[in-house]
Amino acid sequence: ENRPIPEPGPNEVLLRMHSVGICGSDVHYWQHGRIGDFVVKDPMVLGHEASGTVVKVGSGVTHLKPGDRVAIEPGVPREMDEFCKTGRYNLSPTIFFCATPPDDGNLCRYYKHSASYCYKLPDNVTFEEGALIEPLSVGIHACKRAGVTLGSKVFVSGSGPIGLVNVIVAKMMGAAAVVVTDLSASRLQKAKEMGADFTIQVKNETPQEVASKVESVLGCMPEITVECTGVQACIQAGIYATRSGGTVVLVGLGPEMVTVPIVNAAVREVDVRGIFRYCNTWPVAIALLASKRINVKPLVTHRFPLEKALEAFETTKRGEGVKVMLKCDPTDQSP
């Protein structure tokens, strides 16, 4: 609240922030101070799922003007390296990323960002939808990496926010059937609402038993598994469940070392792929939202003003609802 309003550089814009979603990684940094090698050493502003209004543009910015409503892509390459040249800028080792130490996020009133990574929102796309493009992008990138296409049978492991966006995107990309597993009955009900064809509530089954249930409800083994939990047993189930010649995409992040049936995957030619965030997804997501081909609005279950940020974080920490959204603009009176 007491930080000075930043001045945008030549290729930056100053934004008055509007909507910022809380991500599990935000909560993890808040609670534990690190994720893997990313360690919080100094005070850091959280938030990377965001939208806002342009209030000032740098001298070199021509595609945006004050008053424009924009969605913010939080990852900005600092240099034109080999990864940027091949279109995979998310893999650039020097990338700036909101709310990843030591880079500040955008859960604040005013924030400056690279203009090239701010995308104008059409009039029929809300600020909240703009903020939801960030988690939606994880689904777009994961389903692209998985090769989801017309008629695909897809197993999504985990029904949290990232599992749900993968359900939405997989159906949008032509999946004929999507089955979702989770421990929580309420989260599985939300998955049904978002388009899942089948749900399985996991209790104390072995990974092989989970795989067998997936095959049973689909009527076949899925060609694609999107693993969104990072839990060792779930990764194991994902490999066992996937059809020979299929693909497992690891989206969820858990322990650095996990034990998996890698020989099972190898001899059946099951490809195991990782994803790191996303790239080139904001224009796609905006086009889908503007055309009403997808609906992400039901993902938001709780809303708080910025003044109640602690309460919002506590709500997310307790696992209540799906997506918690903070509203940073005190002058906004929209519901």
CSV table of C-alpha atoms in Angstrom, one decimal:
chain,number,residue,atom,x,y,z
A,1,GLU,CA,0.0,0.0,0.0
A,2,ASN,CA,2.9,2.4,0.8
A,3,ARG,CA,5.0,1.6,-2.3
A,4,PRO,CA,5.4,4.5,-4.8
A,5,ILE,CA,3.6,4.2,-8.1
A,6,PRO,CA,6.2,2.9,-10.6
A,7,GLU,CA,7.1,4.8,-13.7
A,8,PRO,CA,6.9,2.7,-16.9
A,9,GLY,CA,10.0,2.4,-19.1
A,10,PRO,CA,9.9,3.0,-22.9
A,11,ASN,CA,8.4,-0.4,-23.7
A,12,GLU,CA,6.3,-0.8,-20.6
A,13,VAL,CA,2.8,0.2,-19.4
A,14,LEU,CA,1.6,1.2,-16.0
A,15,LEU,CA,-1.6,-0.6,-15.0
A,16,ARG,CA,-4.2,-0.1,-12.4
A,17,MET,CA,-4.8,-3.6,-11.3
A,18,HIS,CA,-8.4,-5.0,-11.3
A,19,SER,CA,-8.6,-8.8,-10.8
A,20,VAL,CA,-5.9,-11.1,-9.5
A,21,GLY,CA,-6.5,-14.8,-8.9
A,22,ILE,CA,-4.7,-16.7,-6.1
A,23,CYS,CA,-2.7,-19.7,-7.3
A,24,GLY,CA,-1.5,-22.7,-5.2
A,25,SER,CA,2.1,-21.5,-5.8
A,26,ASP,CA,1.2,-18.1,-4.2
A,27,VAL,CA,0.0,-20.0,-1.1
A,28,HIS,CA,3.1,-22.2,-1.1
A,29,TYR,CA,5.5,-19.3,-1.2
A,30,TRP,CA,3.5,-17.6,1.6
A,31,GLN,CA,3.6,-20.7,3.8
A,32,HIS,CA,7.0,-22.3,2.9
A,33,GLY,CA,9.1,-19.5,1.4
A,34,ARG,CA,10.3,-21.6,-1.5
A,35,ILE,CA,9.3,-23.9,-4.4
A,36,GLY,CA,12.2,-26.1,-5.4
A,37,ASP,CA,15.2,-23.8,-6.3
A,38,PHE,CA,13.1,-20.7,-6.1
A,39,VAL,CA,13.7,-19.3,-2.6
A,40,VAL,CA,12.1,-16.1,-1.2
A,41,LYS,CA,15.0,-14.1,0.3
A,42,ASP,CA,13.5,-10.6,0.4
A,43,PRO,CA,9.9,-9.3,0.8
A,44,MET,CA,8.0,-10.2,-2.4
A,45,VAL,CA,4.7,-9.2,-3.9
A,46,LEU,CA,2.6,-12.2,-4.8
A,47,GLY,CA,0.1,-12.6,-7.7
A,48,HIS,CA,0.5,-13.7,-11.3
A,49,GLU,CA,-3.1,-14.3,-12.6
A,50,ALA,CA,-4.1,-10.8,-13.4
A,51,SER,CA,-5.9,-8.2,-15.5
A,52,GLY,CA,-6.1,-4.4,-15.2
A,53,THR,CA,-6.5,-1.1,-17.0
A,54,VAL,CA,-3.7,0.8,-18.7
A,55,VAL,CA,-3.1,4.2,-17.1
A,56,LYS,CA,0.2,5.2,-18.7
A,57,VAL,CA,2.3,4.0,-21.6
A,58,GLY,CA,6.0,4.2,-22.3
A,59,SER,CA,7.3,6.3,-25.2
A,60,GLY,CA,7.9,3.2,-27.4
A,61,VAL,CA,4.4,1.6,-26.9
A,62,THR,CA,2.0,2.0,-29.9
A,63,HIS,CA,-0.5,-0.9,-29.5
A,64,LEU,CA,-1.9,0.2,-26.2
A,65,LYS,CA,-3.3,3.4,-24.8
A,66,PRO,CA,-4.6,4.6,-21.4
A,67,GLY,CA,-8.1,3.2,-20.7
A,68,ASP,CA,-7.4,-0.1,-22.5
A,69,ARG,CA,-8.4,-3.2,-20.5
A,70,VAL,CA,-5.7,-5.9,-20.6
A,71,ALA,CA,-4.8,-9.4,-19.5
A,72,ILE,CA,-1.2,-9.8,-18.3
A,73,GLU,CA,1.1,-12.7,-19.3
A,74,PRO,CA,3.4,-12.9,-16.3
A,75,GLY,CA,6.4,-14.5,-18.0
A,76,VAL,CA,8.6,-12.0,-20.0
A,77,PRO,CA,12.0,-13.1,-21.5
A,78,ARG,CA,14.8,-10.7,-20.6
A,79,GLU,CA,16.8,-11.5,-23.7
A,80,MET,CA,16.4,-12.9,-27.2
A,81,ASP,CA,18.0,-16.3,-26.7
A,82,GLU,CA,17.7,-19.6,-28.6
A,83,PHE,CA,14.5,-20.5,-26.8
A,84,CYS,CA,12.8,-17.2,-27.8
A,85,LYS,CA,14.0,-17.7,-31.4
A,86,THR,CA,12.3,-21.0,-31.6
A,87,GLY,CA,9.0,-19.8,-30.0
A,88,ARG,CA,9.6,-21.5,-26.7
A,89,TYR,CA,10.3,-18.4,-24.6
A,90,ASN,CA,8.9,-20.0,-21.5
A,91,LEU,CA,12.1,-22.1,-21.3
A,92,SER,CA,14.4,-19.1,-21.3
A,93,PRO,CA,16.6,-19.3,-18.2
A,94,THR,CA,16.6,-15.6,-17.7
A,95,ILE,CA,12.8,-15.1,-18.0
A,96,PHE,CA,11.1,-12.6,-15.6
A,97,PHE,CA,8.0,-14.2,-14.0
A,98,CYS,CA,5.6,-12.5,-11.7
A,99,ALA,CA,5.8,-13.7,-8.1
A,100,THR,CA,8.7,-16.1,-8.6
A,101,PRO,CA,11.7,-15.0,-6.5
A,102,PRO,CA,13.2,-12.5,-6.9
A,103,ASP,CA,10.5,-11.0,-9.2
A,104,ASP,CA,7.6,-9.2,-7.7
A,105,GLY,CA,4.0,-10.1,-8.7
A,106,ASN,CA,1.0,-7.9,-9.4
A,107,LEU,CA,-1.2,-8.3,-6.4
A,108,CYS,CA,-1.2,-4.5,-5.8
A,109,ARG,CA,-3.0,-1.3,-6.8
A,110,TYR,CA,-0.5,-0.2,-9.5
A,111,TYR,CA,1.9,-2.4,-11.5
A,112,LYS,CA,4.2,-1.9,-14.5
A,113,HIS,CA,4.8,-4.6,-17.1
A,114,SER,CA,6.2,-5.2,-20.5
A,115,ALA,CA,3.7,-3.8,-23.0
A,116,SER,CA,4.3,-6.8,-25.4
A,117,TYR,CA,3.0,-9.2,-22.7
A,118,CYS,CA,-0.2,-7.2,-22.1
A,119,TYR,CA,-3.1,-8.2,-24.3
A,120,LYS,CA,-6.1,-6.0,-25.0
A,121,LEU,CA,-9.4,-7.6,-23.9
A,122,PRO,CA,-12.4,-7.4,-26.2
A,123,ASP,CA,-15.4,-5.6,-24.7
A,124,ASN,CA,-17.3,-8.9,-24.1
A,125,VAL,CA,-14.5,-10.4,-22.0
A,126,THR,CA,-14.5,-9.5,-18.3
A,127,PHE,CA,-11.6,-8.6,-16.1
A,128,GLU,CA,-12.1,-11.8,-14.2
A,129,GLU,CA,-12.0,-13.8,-17.4
A,130,GLY,CA,-8.8,-11.9,-18.3
A,131,ALA,CA,-7.2,-13.0,-15.0
A,132,LEU,CA,-8.3,-16.6,-15.6
A,133,ILE,CA,-6.4,-16.7,-18.9
A,134,GLU,CA,-3.3,-17.6,-16.9
A,135,PRO,CA,-4.5,-20.9,-15.4
A,136,LEU,CA,-6.4,-21.5,-18.7
A,137,SER,CA,-3.1,-21.2,-20.5
A,138,VAL,CA,-1.7,-24.1,-18.5
A,139,GLY,CA,-4.5,-26.2,-19.9
A,140,ILE,CA,-3.9,-25.0,-23.5
A,141,HIS,CA,-0.2,-25.7,-23.3
A,142,ALA,CA,-0.6,-29.1,-21.6
A,143,CYS,CA,-3.3,-30.3,-24.1
A,144,LYS,CA,-1.1,-29.1,-27.0
A,145,ARG,CA,1.9,-31.0,-25.6
A,146,ALA,CA,-0.3,-34.0,-25.1
A,147,GLY,CA,-1.6,-34.0,-28.7
A,148,VAL,CA,-5.3,-33.9,-27.8
A,149,THR,CA,-7.3,-34.0,-31.0
A,150,LEU,CA,-10.6,-35.1,-32.5
A,151,GLY,CA,-11.9,-38.2,-30.8
A,152,SER,CA,-9.2,-38.4,-28.1
A,153,LYS,CA,-9.9,-40.3,-24.9
A,154,VAL,CA,-8.3,-38.3,-22.1
A,155,PHE,CA,-7.7,-39.1,-18.4
A,156,VAL,CA,-7.2,-36.0,-16.2
A,157,SER,CA,-5.8,-36.8,-12.8
A,158,GLY,CA,-6.8,-34.2,-10.2
A,159,SER,CA,-9.9,-31.9,-10.2
A,160,GLY,CA,-8.4,-28.7,-8.8
A,161,PRO,CA,-8.3,-25.5,-10.9
A,162,ILE,CA,-5.6,-26.8,-13.2
A,163,GLY,CA,-7.4,-30.2,-13.7
A,164,LEU,CA,-10.6,-28.3,-14.5
A,165,VAL,CA,-9.0,-26.1,-17.1
A,166,ASN,CA,-7.5,-29.2,-18.8
A,167,VAL,CA,-11.0,-30.6,-18.9
A,168,ILE,CA,-12.3,-27.5,-20.6
A,169,VAL,CA,-9.5,-27.3,-23.1
A,170,ALA,CA,-9.5,-31.1,-23.9
A,171,LYS,CA,-13.2,-30.9,-24.7
A,172,MET,CA,-12.7,-27.8,-26.8
A,173,MET,CA,-9.9,-29.5,-28.7
A,174,GLY,CA,-12.1,-32.4,-29.7
A,175,ALA,CA,-11.7,-35.0,-27.0
A,176,ALA,CA,-14.5,-37.5,-27.3
A,177,ALA,CA,-14.4,-38.6,-23.6
A,178,VAL,CA,-12.7,-37.1,-20.5
A,179,VAL,CA,-12.5,-39.0,-17.2
A,180,VAL,CA,-11.4,-37.2,-14.0
A,181,THR,CA,-10.2,-38.6,-10.7
A,182,ASP,CA,-9.9,-36.8,-7.4
A,183,LEU,CA,-10.3,-37.5,-3.7
A,184,SER,CA,-13.0,-34.8,-3.3
A,185,ALA,CA,-16.6,-35.5,-4.3
A,186,SER,CA,-17.4,-31.8,-4.5
A,187,ARG,CA,-14.5,-31.1,-6.8
A,188,LEU,CA,-15.5,-34.0,-9.1
A,189,GLN,CA,-19.0,-32.5,-9.2
A,190,LYS,CA,-17.4,-29.3,-10.4
A,191,ALA,CA,-15.5,-31.3,-13.1
A,192,LYS,CA,-18.9,-32.7,-14.3
A,193,GLU,CA,-20.2,-29.1,-14.5
A,194,MET,CA,-17.2,-28.1,-16.5
A,195,GLY,CA,-17.7,-30.9,-19.1
A,196,ALA,CA,-16.1,-34.1,-17.8
A,197,ASP,CA,-17.8,-37.2,-19.1
A,198,PHE,CA,-16.9,-39.5,-16.2
A,199,THR,CA,-15.6,-39.0,-12.7
A,200,ILE,CA,-14.0,-41.4,-10.3
A,201,GLN,CA,-13.6,-40.7,-6.6
A,202,VAL,CA,-10.3,-42.2,-5.4
A,203,LYS,CA,-10.2,-43.6,-1.9
A,204,ASN,CA,-7.5,-46.1,-1.1
A,205,GLU,CA,-7.1,-47.9,-4.4
A,206,THR,CA,-3.7,-48.9,-5.7
A,207,PRO,CA,-2.4,-47.1,-8.8
A,208,GLN,CA,-3.1,-50.2,-10.8
A,209,GLU,CA,-6.7,-50.3,-9.5
A,210,VAL,CA,-7.2,-46.7,-10.4
A,211,ALA,CA,-5.9,-47.4,-13.9
A,212,SER,CA,-8.3,-50.3,-14.2
A,213,LYS,CA,-11.2,-48.1,-13.2
A,214,VAL,CA,-10.3,-45.5,-15.8
A,215,GLU,CA,-10.2,-48.1,-18.5
A,216,SER,CA,-13.6,-49.5,-17.3
A,217,VAL,CA,-15.5,-46.2,-17.4
A,218,LEU,CA,-14.0,-45.2,-20.8
A,219,GLY,CA,-14.4,-48.6,-22.3
A,220,CYS,CA,-10.7,-48.5,-23.3
A,221,MET,CA,-7.4,-47.2,-22.1
A,222,PRO,CA,-7.0,-43.4,-22.8
A,223,GLU,CA,-4.4,-42.3,-25.3
A,224,ILE,CA,-3.6,-39.3,-23.2
A,225,THR,CA,-3.2,-38.7,-19.5
A,226,VAL,CA,-2.8,-35.2,-18.0
A,227,GLU,CA,-1.5,-35.5,-14.5
A,228,CYS,CA,-2.3,-32.4,-12.4
A,229,THR,CA,-1.5,-33.5,-8.8
A,230,GLY,CA,2.2,-34.2,-8.7
A,231,VAL,CA,1.5,-37.0,-6.2
A,232,GLN,CA,3.6,-40.1,-6.7
A,233,ALA,CA,0.7,-42.6,-6.7
A,234,CYS,CA,-1.2,-40.5,-9.2
A,235,ILE,CA,1.8,-40.4,-11.6
A,236,GLN,CA,2.1,-44.1,-11.3
A,237,ALA,CA,-1.6,-44.5,-12.0
A,238,GLY,CA,-1.3,-42.2,-15.0
A,239,ILE,CA,1.4,-44.4,-16.6
A,240,TYR,CA,-0.4,-47.6,-15.9
A,241,ALA,CA,-3.6,-46.2,-17.3
A,242,THR,CA,-2.3,-44.8,-20.6
A,243,ARG,CA,-2.7,-46.9,-23.8
A,244,SER,CA,0.5,-48.2,-25.3
A,245,GLY,CA,1.9,-45.6,-27.7
A,246,GLY,CA,0.1,-42.8,-25.8
A,247,THR,CA,1.3,-39.8,-23.9
A,248,VAL,CA,1.4,-38.8,-20.2
A,249,VAL,CA,1.9,-35.1,-19.6
A,250,LEU,CA,3.1,-34.1,-16.1
A,251,VAL,CA,1.6,-30.8,-15.1
A,252,GLY,CA,1.4,-31.0,-11.3
A,253,LEU,CA,4.6,-30.5,-9.3
A,254,GLY,CA,5.4,-32.6,-6.3
A,255,PRO,CA,8.6,-34.0,-4.7
A,256,GLU,CA,11.8,-33.6,-6.8
A,257,MET,CA,12.3,-37.4,-6.7
A,258,VAL,CA,9.5,-39.9,-7.3
A,259,THR,CA,9.3,-43.6,-8.0
A,260,VAL,CA,7.5,-44.4,-11.2
A,261,PRO,CA,7.1,-47.5,-13.4
A,262,ILE,CA,9.4,-46.2,-16.1
A,263,VAL,CA,10.0,-49.6,-17.6
A,264,ASN,CA,6.3,-50.1,-18.0
A,265,ALA,CA,6.2,-46.8,-19.9
A,266,ALA,CA,9.3,-47.6,-21.9
A,267,VAL,CA,8.4,-51.0,-23.2
A,268,ARG,CA,4.9,-49.8,-24.1
A,269,GLU,CA,6.2,-46.7,-25.9
A,270,VAL,CA,4.3,-44.3,-23.6
A,271,ASP,CA,5.7,-40.9,-23.9
A,272,VAL,CA,6.2,-39.0,-20.6
A,273,ARG,CA,6.3,-35.2,-21.2
A,274,GLY,CA,6.7,-32.2,-18.9
A,275,ILE,CA,5.4,-28.7,-19.2
A,276,PHE,CA,6.8,-25.5,-17.8
A,277,ARG,CA,4.0,-22.9,-17.6
A,278,TYR,CA,3.0,-22.0,-21.2
A,279,CYS,CA,3.9,-19.9,-24.2
A,280,ASN,CA,2.0,-18.3,-27.1
A,281,THR,CA,-1.4,-18.9,-25.4
A,282,TRP,CA,-2.9,-15.5,-24.6
A,283,PRO,CA,-4.1,-14.7,-28.2
A,284,VAL,CA,-5.7,-18.2,-28.4
A,285,ALA,CA,-7.4,-17.9,-25.0
A,286,ILE,CA,-8.7,-14.4,-25.8
A,287,ALA,CA,-10.2,-15.6,-29.1
A,288,LEU,CA,-11.9,-18.6,-27.4
A,289,LEU,CA,-13.3,-16.3,-24.6
A,290,ALA,CA,-14.5,-13.6,-27.0
A,291,SER,CA,-16.2,-16.2,-29.3
A,292,LYS,CA,-17.9,-17.8,-26.2
A,293,ARG,CA,-16.5,-21.2,-27.3
A,294,ILE,CA,-15.4,-21.8,-23.7
A,295,ASN,CA,-16.8,-20.7,-20.3
A,296,VAL,CA,-14.4,-20.2,-17.4
A,297,LYS,CA,-16.7,-18.1,-15.3
A,298,PRO,CA,-17.8,-21.0,-13.0
A,299,LEU,CA,-14.2,-21.4,-11.9
A,300,VAL,CA,-14.5,-18.4,-9.6
A,301,THR,CA,-16.1,-19.3,-6.4
A,302,HIS,CA,-14.9,-16.6,-4.0
A,303,ARG,CA,-14.2,-12.9,-4.3
A,304,PHE,CA,-12.5,-10.6,-1.9
A,305,PRO,CA,-11.3,-6.9,-2.0
A,306,LEU,CA,-7.6,-6.4,-1.7
A,307,GLU,CA,-8.0,-5.2,1.9
A,308,LYS,CA,-9.1,-8.8,2.8
A,309,ALA,CA,-6.2,-10.5,1.0
A,310,LEU,CA,-5.2,-12.5,4.1
A,311,GLU,CA,-8.7,-13.9,4.4
A,312,ALA,CA,-8.6,-14.8,0.7
A,313,PHE,CA,-5.3,-16.6,1.1
A,314,GLU,CA,-6.6,-18.5,4.1
A,315,THR,CA,-9.7,-19.6,2.1
A,316,THR,CA,-7.4,-20.9,-0.7
A,317,LYS,CA,-5.1,-22.6,1.9
A,318,ARG,CA,-8.2,-24.5,3.3
A,319,GLY,CA,-9.0,-25.7,-0.2
A,320,GLU,CA,-12.4,-24.1,-0.2
A,321,GLY,CA,-14.2,-23.6,-3.6
A,322,VAL,CA,-12.1,-23.5,-6.8
A,323,LYS,CA,-10.6,-20.2,-7.7
A,324,VAL,CA,-10.4,-17.3,-5.3
A,325,MET,CA,-10.3,-13.8,-6.9
A,326,LEU,CA,-9.0,-10.6,-5.4
A,327,LYS,CA,-10.4,-7.2,-6.7
A,328,CYS,CA,-7.7,-4.6,-6.5
A,329,ASP,CA,-9.6,-1.5,-7.8
A,330,PRO,CA,-11.6,0.1,-4.9
A,331,THR,CA,-13.6,2.2,-7.4
A,332,ASP,CA,-15.0,-0.8,-9.1
A,333,GLN,CA,-18.6,-1.6,-8.1
A,334,SER,CA,-19.3,-4.5,-10.4
A,335,PRO,CA,-20.7,-7.6,-8.8
